[in-house]
Coordinates of N, CA and C in Angstrom, one line a residue:
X28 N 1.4 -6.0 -13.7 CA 0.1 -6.0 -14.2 C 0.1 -7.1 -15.2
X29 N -1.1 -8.0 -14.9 CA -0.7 -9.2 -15.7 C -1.4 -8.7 -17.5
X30 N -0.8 -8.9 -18.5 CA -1.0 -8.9 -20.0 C -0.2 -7.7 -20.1
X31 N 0.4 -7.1 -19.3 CA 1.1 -5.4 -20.0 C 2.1 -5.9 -20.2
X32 N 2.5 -4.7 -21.0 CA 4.9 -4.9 -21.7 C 5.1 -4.5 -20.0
X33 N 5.7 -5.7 -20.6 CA 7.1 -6.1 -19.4 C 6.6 -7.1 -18.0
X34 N 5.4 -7.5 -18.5 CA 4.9 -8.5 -17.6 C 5.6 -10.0 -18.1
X35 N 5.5 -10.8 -17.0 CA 6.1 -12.1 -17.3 C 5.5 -12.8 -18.2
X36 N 4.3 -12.9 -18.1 CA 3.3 -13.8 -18.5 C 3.5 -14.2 -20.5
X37 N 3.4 -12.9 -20.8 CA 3.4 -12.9 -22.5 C 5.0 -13.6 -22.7
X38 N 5.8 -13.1 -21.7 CA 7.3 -13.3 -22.3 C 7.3 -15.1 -22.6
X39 N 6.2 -15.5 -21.3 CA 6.2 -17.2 -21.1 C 5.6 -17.9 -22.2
X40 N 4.6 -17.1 -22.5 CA 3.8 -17.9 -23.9 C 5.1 -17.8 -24.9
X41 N 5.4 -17.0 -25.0 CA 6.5 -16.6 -26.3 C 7.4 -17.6 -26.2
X42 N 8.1 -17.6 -24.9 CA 8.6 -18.6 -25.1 C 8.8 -20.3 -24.9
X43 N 7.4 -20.6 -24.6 CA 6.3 -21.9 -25.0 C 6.4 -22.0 -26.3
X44 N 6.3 -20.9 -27.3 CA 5.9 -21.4 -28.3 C 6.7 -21.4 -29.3
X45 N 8.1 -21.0 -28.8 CA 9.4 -21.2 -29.2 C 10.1 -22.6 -28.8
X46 N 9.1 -23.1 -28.0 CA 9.6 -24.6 -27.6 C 10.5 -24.5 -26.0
X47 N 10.7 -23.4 -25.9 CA 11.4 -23.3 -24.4 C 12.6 -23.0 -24.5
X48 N 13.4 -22.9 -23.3 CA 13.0 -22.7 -22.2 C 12.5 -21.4 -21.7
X49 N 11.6 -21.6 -20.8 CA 11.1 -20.4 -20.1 C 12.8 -19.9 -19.0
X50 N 12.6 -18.9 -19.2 CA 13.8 -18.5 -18.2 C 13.3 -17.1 -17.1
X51 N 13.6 -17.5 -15.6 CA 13.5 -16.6 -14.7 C 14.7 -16.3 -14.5
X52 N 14.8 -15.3 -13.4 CA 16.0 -15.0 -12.7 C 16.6 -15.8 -11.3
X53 N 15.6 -16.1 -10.5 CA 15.9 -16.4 -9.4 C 14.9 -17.6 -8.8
X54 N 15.2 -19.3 -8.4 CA 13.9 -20.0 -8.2 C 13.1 -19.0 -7.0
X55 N 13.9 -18.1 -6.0 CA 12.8 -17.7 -5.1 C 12.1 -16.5 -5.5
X56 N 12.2 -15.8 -6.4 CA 11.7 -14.7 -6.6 C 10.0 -14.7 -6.5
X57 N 9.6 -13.8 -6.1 CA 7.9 -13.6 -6.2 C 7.8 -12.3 -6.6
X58 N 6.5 -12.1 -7.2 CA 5.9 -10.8 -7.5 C 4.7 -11.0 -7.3
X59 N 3.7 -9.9 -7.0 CA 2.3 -9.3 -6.8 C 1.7 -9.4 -8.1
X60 N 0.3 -10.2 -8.2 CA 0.0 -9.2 -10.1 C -1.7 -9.3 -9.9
X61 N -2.1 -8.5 -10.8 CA -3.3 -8.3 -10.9 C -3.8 -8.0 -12.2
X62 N -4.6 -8.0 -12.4 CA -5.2 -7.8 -14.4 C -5.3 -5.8 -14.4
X63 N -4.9 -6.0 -15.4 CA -5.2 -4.3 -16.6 C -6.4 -3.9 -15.7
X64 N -7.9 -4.5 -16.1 CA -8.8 -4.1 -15.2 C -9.0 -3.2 -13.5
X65 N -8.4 -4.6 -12.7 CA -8.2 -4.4 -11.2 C -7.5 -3.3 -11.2
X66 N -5.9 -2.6 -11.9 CA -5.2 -2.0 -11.7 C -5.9 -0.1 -11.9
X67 N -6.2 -0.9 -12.9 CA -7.2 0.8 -13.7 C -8.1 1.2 -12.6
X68 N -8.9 -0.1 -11.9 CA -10.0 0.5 -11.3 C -9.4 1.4 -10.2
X69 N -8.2 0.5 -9.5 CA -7.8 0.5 -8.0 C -7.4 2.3 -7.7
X70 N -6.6 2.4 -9.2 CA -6.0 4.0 -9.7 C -7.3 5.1 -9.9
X71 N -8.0 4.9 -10.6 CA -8.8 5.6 -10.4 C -9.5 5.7 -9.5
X72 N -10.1 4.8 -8.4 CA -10.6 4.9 -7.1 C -9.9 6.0 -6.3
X73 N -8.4 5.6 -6.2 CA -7.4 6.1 -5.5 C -7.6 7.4 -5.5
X74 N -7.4 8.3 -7.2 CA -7.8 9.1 -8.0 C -8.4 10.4 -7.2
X75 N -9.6 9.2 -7.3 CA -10.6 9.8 -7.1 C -11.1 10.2 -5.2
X76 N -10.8 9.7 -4.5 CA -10.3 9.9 -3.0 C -9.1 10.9 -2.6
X77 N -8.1 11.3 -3.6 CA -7.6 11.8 -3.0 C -7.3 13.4 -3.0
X78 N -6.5 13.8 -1.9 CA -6.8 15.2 -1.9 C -5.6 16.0 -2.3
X79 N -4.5 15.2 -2.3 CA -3.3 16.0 -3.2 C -2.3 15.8 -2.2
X80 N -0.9 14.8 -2.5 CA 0.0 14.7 -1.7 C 0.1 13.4 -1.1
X81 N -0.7 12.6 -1.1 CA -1.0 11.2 -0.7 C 0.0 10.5 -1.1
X82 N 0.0 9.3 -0.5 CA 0.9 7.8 -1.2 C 0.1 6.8 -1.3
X83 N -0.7 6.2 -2.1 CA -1.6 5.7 -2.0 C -1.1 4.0 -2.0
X84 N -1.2 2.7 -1.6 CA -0.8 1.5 -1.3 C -2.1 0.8 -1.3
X85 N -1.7 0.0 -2.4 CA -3.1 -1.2 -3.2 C -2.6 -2.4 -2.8
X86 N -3.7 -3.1 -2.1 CA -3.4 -4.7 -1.3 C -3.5 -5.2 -2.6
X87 N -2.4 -5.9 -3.2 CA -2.3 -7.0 -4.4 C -2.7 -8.1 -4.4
X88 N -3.0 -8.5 -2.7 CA -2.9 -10.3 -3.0 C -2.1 -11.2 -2.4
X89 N -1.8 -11.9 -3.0 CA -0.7 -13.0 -2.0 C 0.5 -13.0 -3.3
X90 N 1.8 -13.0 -3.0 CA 2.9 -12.9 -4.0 C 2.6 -14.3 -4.6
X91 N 2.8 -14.3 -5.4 CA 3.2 -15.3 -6.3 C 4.7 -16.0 -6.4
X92 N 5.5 -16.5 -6.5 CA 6.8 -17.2 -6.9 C 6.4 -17.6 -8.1
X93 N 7.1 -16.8 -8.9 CA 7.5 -17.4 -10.5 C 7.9 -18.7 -11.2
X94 N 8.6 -19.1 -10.3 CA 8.8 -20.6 -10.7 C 7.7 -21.4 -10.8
X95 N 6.3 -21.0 -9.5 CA 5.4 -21.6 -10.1 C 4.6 -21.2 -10.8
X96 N 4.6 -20.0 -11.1 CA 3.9 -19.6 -12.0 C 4.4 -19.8 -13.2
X97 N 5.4 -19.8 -13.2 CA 6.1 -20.8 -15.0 C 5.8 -22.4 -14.8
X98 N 5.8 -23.2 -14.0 CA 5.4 -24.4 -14.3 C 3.8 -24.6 -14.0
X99 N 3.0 -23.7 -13.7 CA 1.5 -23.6 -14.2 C 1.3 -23.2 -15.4
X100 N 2.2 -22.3 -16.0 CA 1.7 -21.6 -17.6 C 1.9 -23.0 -18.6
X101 N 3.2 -23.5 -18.3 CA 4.0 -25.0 -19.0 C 2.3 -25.6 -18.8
X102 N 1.9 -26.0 -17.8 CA 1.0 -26.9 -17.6 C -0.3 -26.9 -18.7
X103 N -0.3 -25.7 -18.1 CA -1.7 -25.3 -19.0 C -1.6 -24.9 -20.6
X104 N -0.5 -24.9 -21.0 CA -0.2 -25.0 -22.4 C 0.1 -26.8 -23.1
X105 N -0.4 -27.2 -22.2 CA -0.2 -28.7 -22.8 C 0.7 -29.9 -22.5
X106 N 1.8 -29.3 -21.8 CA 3.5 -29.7 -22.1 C 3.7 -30.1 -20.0
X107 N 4.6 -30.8 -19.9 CA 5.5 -30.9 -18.7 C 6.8 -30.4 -18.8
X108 N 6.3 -29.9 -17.4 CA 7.9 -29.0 -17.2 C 8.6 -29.9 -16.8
X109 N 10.2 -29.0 -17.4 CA 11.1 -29.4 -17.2 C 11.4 -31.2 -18.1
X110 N 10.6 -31.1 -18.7 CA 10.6 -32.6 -19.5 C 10.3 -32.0 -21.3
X111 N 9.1 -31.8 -21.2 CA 8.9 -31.1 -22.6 C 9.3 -29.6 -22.5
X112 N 9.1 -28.6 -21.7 CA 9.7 -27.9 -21.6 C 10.3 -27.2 -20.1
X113 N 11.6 -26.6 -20.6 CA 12.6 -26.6 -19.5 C 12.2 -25.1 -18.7
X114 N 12.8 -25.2 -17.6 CA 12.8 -23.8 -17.1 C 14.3 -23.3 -16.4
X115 N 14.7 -22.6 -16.9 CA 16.7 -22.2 -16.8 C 16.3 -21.0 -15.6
X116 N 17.4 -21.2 -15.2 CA 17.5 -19.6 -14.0 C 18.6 -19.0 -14.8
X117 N 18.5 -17.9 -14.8 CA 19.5 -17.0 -15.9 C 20.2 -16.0 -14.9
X118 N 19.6 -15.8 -13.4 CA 20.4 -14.9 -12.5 C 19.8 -13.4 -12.4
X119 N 19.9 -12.9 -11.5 CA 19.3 -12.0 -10.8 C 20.0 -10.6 -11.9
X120 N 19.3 -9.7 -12.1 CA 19.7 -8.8 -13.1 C 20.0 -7.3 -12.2
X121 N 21.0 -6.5 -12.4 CA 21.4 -5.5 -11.8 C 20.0 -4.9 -10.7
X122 N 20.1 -4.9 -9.8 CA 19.4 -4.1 -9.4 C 17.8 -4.7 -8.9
X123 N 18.2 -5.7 -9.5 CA 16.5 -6.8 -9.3 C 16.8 -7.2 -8.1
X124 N 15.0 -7.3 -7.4 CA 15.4 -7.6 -6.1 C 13.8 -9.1 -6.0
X125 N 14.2 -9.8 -4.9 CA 13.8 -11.0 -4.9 C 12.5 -10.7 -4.8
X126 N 12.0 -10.0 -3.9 CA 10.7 -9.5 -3.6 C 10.7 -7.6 -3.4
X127 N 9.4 -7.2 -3.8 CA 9.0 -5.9 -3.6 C 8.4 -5.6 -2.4
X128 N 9.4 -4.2 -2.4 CA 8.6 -3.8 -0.9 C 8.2 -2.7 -1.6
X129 N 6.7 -2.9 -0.4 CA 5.8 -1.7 -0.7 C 5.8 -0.9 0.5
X130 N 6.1 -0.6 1.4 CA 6.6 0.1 2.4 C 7.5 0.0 2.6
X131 N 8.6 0.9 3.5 CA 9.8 0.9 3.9 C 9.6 0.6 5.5
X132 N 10.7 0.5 6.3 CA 9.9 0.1 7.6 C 9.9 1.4 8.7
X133 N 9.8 2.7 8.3 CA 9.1 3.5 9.0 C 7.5 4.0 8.7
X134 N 7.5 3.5 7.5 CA 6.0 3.7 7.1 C 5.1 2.8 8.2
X135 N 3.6 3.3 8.0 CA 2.9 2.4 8.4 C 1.7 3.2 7.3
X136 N 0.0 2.4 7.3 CA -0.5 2.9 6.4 C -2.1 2.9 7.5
X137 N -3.2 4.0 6.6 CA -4.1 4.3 7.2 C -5.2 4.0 6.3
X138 N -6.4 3.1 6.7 CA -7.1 2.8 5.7 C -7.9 3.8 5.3
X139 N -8.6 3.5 3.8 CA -9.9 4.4 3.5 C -10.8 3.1 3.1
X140 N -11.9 3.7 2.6 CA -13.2 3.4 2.8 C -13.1 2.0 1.5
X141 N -12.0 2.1 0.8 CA -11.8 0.8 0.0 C -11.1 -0.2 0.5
X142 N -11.5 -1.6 0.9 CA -10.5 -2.2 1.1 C -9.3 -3.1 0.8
X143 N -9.1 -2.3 -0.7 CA -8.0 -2.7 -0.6 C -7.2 -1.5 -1.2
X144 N -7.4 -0.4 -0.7 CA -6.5 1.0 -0.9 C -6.2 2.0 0.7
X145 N -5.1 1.7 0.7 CA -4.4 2.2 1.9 C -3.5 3.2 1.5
X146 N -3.6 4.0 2.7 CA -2.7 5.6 2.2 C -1.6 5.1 3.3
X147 N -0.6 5.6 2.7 CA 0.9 5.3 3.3 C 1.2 6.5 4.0
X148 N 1.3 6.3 5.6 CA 1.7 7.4 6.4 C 3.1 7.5 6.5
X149 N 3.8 8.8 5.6 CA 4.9 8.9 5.9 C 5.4 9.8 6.9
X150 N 7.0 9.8 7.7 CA 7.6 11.0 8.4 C 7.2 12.0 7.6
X151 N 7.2 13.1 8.2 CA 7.4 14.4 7.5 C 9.1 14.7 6.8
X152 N 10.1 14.0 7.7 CA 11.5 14.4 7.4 C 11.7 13.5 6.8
X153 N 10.8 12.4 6.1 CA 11.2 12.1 4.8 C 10.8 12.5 3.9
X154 N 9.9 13.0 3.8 CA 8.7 13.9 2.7 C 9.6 15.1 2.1
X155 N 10.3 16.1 3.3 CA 11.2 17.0 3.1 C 12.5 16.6 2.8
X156 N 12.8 15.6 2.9 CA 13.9 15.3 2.1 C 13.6 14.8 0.7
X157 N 12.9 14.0 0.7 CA 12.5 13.3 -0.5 C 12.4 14.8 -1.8
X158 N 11.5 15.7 -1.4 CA 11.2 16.8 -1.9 C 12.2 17.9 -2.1
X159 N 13.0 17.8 -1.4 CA 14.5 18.6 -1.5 C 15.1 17.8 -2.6
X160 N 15.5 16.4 -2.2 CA 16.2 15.8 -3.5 C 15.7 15.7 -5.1
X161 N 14.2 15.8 -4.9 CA 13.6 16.4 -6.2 C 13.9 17.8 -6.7
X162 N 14.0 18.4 -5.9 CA 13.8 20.3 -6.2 C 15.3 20.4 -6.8
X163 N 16.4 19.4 -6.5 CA 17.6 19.3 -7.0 C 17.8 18.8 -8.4
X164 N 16.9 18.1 -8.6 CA 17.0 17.0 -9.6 C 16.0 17.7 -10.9
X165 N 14.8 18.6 -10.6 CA 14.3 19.5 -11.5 C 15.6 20.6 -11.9
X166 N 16.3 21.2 -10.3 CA 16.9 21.9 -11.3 C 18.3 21.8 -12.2
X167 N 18.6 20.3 -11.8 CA 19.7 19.9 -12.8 C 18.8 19.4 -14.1
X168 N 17.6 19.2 -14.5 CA 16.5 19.1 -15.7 C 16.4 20.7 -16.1
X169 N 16.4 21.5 -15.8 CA 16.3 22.5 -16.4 C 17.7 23.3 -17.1
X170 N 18.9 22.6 -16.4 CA 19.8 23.1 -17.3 C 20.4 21.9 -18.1
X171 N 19.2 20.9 -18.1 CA 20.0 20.3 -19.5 C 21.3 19.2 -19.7
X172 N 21.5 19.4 -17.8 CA 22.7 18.5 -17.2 C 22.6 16.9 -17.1
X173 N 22.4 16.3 -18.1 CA 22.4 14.6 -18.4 C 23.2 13.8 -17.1
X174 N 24.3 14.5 -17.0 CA 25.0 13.6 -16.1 C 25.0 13.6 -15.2
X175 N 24.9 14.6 -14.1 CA 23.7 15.7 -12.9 C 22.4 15.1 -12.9
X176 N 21.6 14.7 -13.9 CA 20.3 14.4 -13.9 C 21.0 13.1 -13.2
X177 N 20.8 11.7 -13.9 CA 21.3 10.6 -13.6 C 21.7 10.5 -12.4
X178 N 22.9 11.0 -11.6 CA 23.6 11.1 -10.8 C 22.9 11.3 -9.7
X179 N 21.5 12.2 -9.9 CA 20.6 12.7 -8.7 C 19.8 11.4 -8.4
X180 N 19.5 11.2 -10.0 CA 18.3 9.8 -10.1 C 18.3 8.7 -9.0
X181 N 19.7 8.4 -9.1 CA 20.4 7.3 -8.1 C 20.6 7.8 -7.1
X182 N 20.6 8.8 -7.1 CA 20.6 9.3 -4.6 C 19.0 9.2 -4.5
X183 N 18.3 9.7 -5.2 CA 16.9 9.1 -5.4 C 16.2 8.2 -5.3
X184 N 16.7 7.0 -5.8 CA 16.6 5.8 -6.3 C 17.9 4.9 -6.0
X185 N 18.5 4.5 -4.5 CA 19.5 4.2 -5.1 C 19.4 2.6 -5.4
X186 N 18.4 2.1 -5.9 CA 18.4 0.7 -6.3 C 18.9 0.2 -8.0
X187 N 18.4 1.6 -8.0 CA 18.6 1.7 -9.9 C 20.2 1.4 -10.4
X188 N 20.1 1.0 -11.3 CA 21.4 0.6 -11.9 C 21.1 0.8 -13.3
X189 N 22.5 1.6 -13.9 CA 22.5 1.9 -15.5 C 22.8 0.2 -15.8
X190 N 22.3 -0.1 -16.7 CA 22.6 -1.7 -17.7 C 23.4 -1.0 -19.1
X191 N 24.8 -0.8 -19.4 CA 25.1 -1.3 -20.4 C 25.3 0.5 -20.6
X192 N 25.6 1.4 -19.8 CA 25.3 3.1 -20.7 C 26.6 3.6 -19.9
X193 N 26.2 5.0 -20.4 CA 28.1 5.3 -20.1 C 27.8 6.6 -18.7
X194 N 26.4 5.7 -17.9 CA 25.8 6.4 -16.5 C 26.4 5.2 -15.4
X195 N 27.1 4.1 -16.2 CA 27.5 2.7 -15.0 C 28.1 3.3 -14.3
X196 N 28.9 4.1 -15.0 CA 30.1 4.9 -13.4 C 29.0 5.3 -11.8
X197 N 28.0 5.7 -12.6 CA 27.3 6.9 -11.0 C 27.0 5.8 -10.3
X198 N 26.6 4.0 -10.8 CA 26.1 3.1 -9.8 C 26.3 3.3 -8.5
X199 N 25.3 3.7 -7.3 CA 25.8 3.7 -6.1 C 26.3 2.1 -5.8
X200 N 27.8 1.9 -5.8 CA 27.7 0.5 -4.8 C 27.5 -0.2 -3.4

C-alpha cells in the first residue's frame, strides 16, 4: 500500500534526501501497490459482501518493477539516476520472493458484482488442512509453547524465515 510502514516509497524519499543511494533487492523484482484509500475501500466492500469463510482476491493493477519505480521517484525529485543519485542492489532478503503470487495454481477465482474483487475458489482438502494446521497451532498458543508456536508457523507458512532469532533452526530448507 503505497504511503504505509514498510512501503517502498517513503523508504526512497528518505533516502533521496540523504543524497542516496536508493537501494532495492533485486533489478527484477515487481510489486502490486495501490493508495491507503483504494485499499480501505476494496476491504470494506469485500467486508461488506461477504458471508463468512471467503478468500477474497483484489485486482491491483499491473505490477510495477522497482527499479523503475526508483528511477521515476530519482526523477521526480529533481536528480538523475544513477549520476546524481545511485541505485545499489543489496540482494534478495531471506525469504523475499521476486514477485507475489496471489493465487496458488489450484485456485481459480469467481467474480462478484465489484470489478475488481474476486473470491478465491479453493479445494475443500485444502481448506481442511489448512484448518487442521491451525487447530494445531491454536493449540500450541494456548499452552504457551514459543517454540511449537513458531515451528507450526513455518509448516504454515513455509516461505517465512526467522532473520537473526534463535527460531533460524526451524527454517524449512
Amino acid at each position: 500500500v503505497l504511503g504505509s510502514n514498510g512501503s517502498v516509497v517513503p523508504l526512497f524519499k528518505k533516502q533521496i534526501t540523504a543524497g542516496g543511494p536508493l537501494t532495492i533487492t533485486h533489478p527484477d523484482i515487481i510489486r502490486y501497490f495501490m493508495t491507503i484509500p483504494e485499499a480501505c475501500q476494496l476491504v470494506l466492500e469485500a467486508a461488506a459482501m461477504g458471508n463468512g469463510g471467503e478468500i477474497f482476491i483484489f485486482d491491483m493493477g499491473k505490477a510495477v518493477k522497482i527499479i523503475d519505480l526508483a528511477t521515476k521517484i530519482i526523477k521526480l525529485a529533481g536528480y538523475v539516476p544513477y549520476k546524481e543519485i545511485d541505485i545499489k542492489i543489496i540482494g534478495l532478503r531471506p525469504g523475499e520472493k521476486l514477485y507475489e503470487e496471489l493465487l496458488n495454481d489450484k485456485s481459480t477465482t469467481l467474480p462478484t458484482y465489484h470489478e475488481k474483487i474476486m473470491i478465491a475458489k479453493v479445494e475443500a482438502s485444502q481448506y481442511n488442512k489448512l484448518s487442521e494446521e491451525i487447530s494445531i497451532l491454536i493449540d500450541y498458543a494456548k499452552r504457551y509453547d514459543t517454540h511449537k508456536i513458531v515451528s507450526q508457523m513455518k509448516v504454515i507458512v513455509p516461505e517465512f524465515k526467522s532473520m537473526n532469532s534463535k527460531y533460524e533452526a526451524l527454517d524449512i530448507k
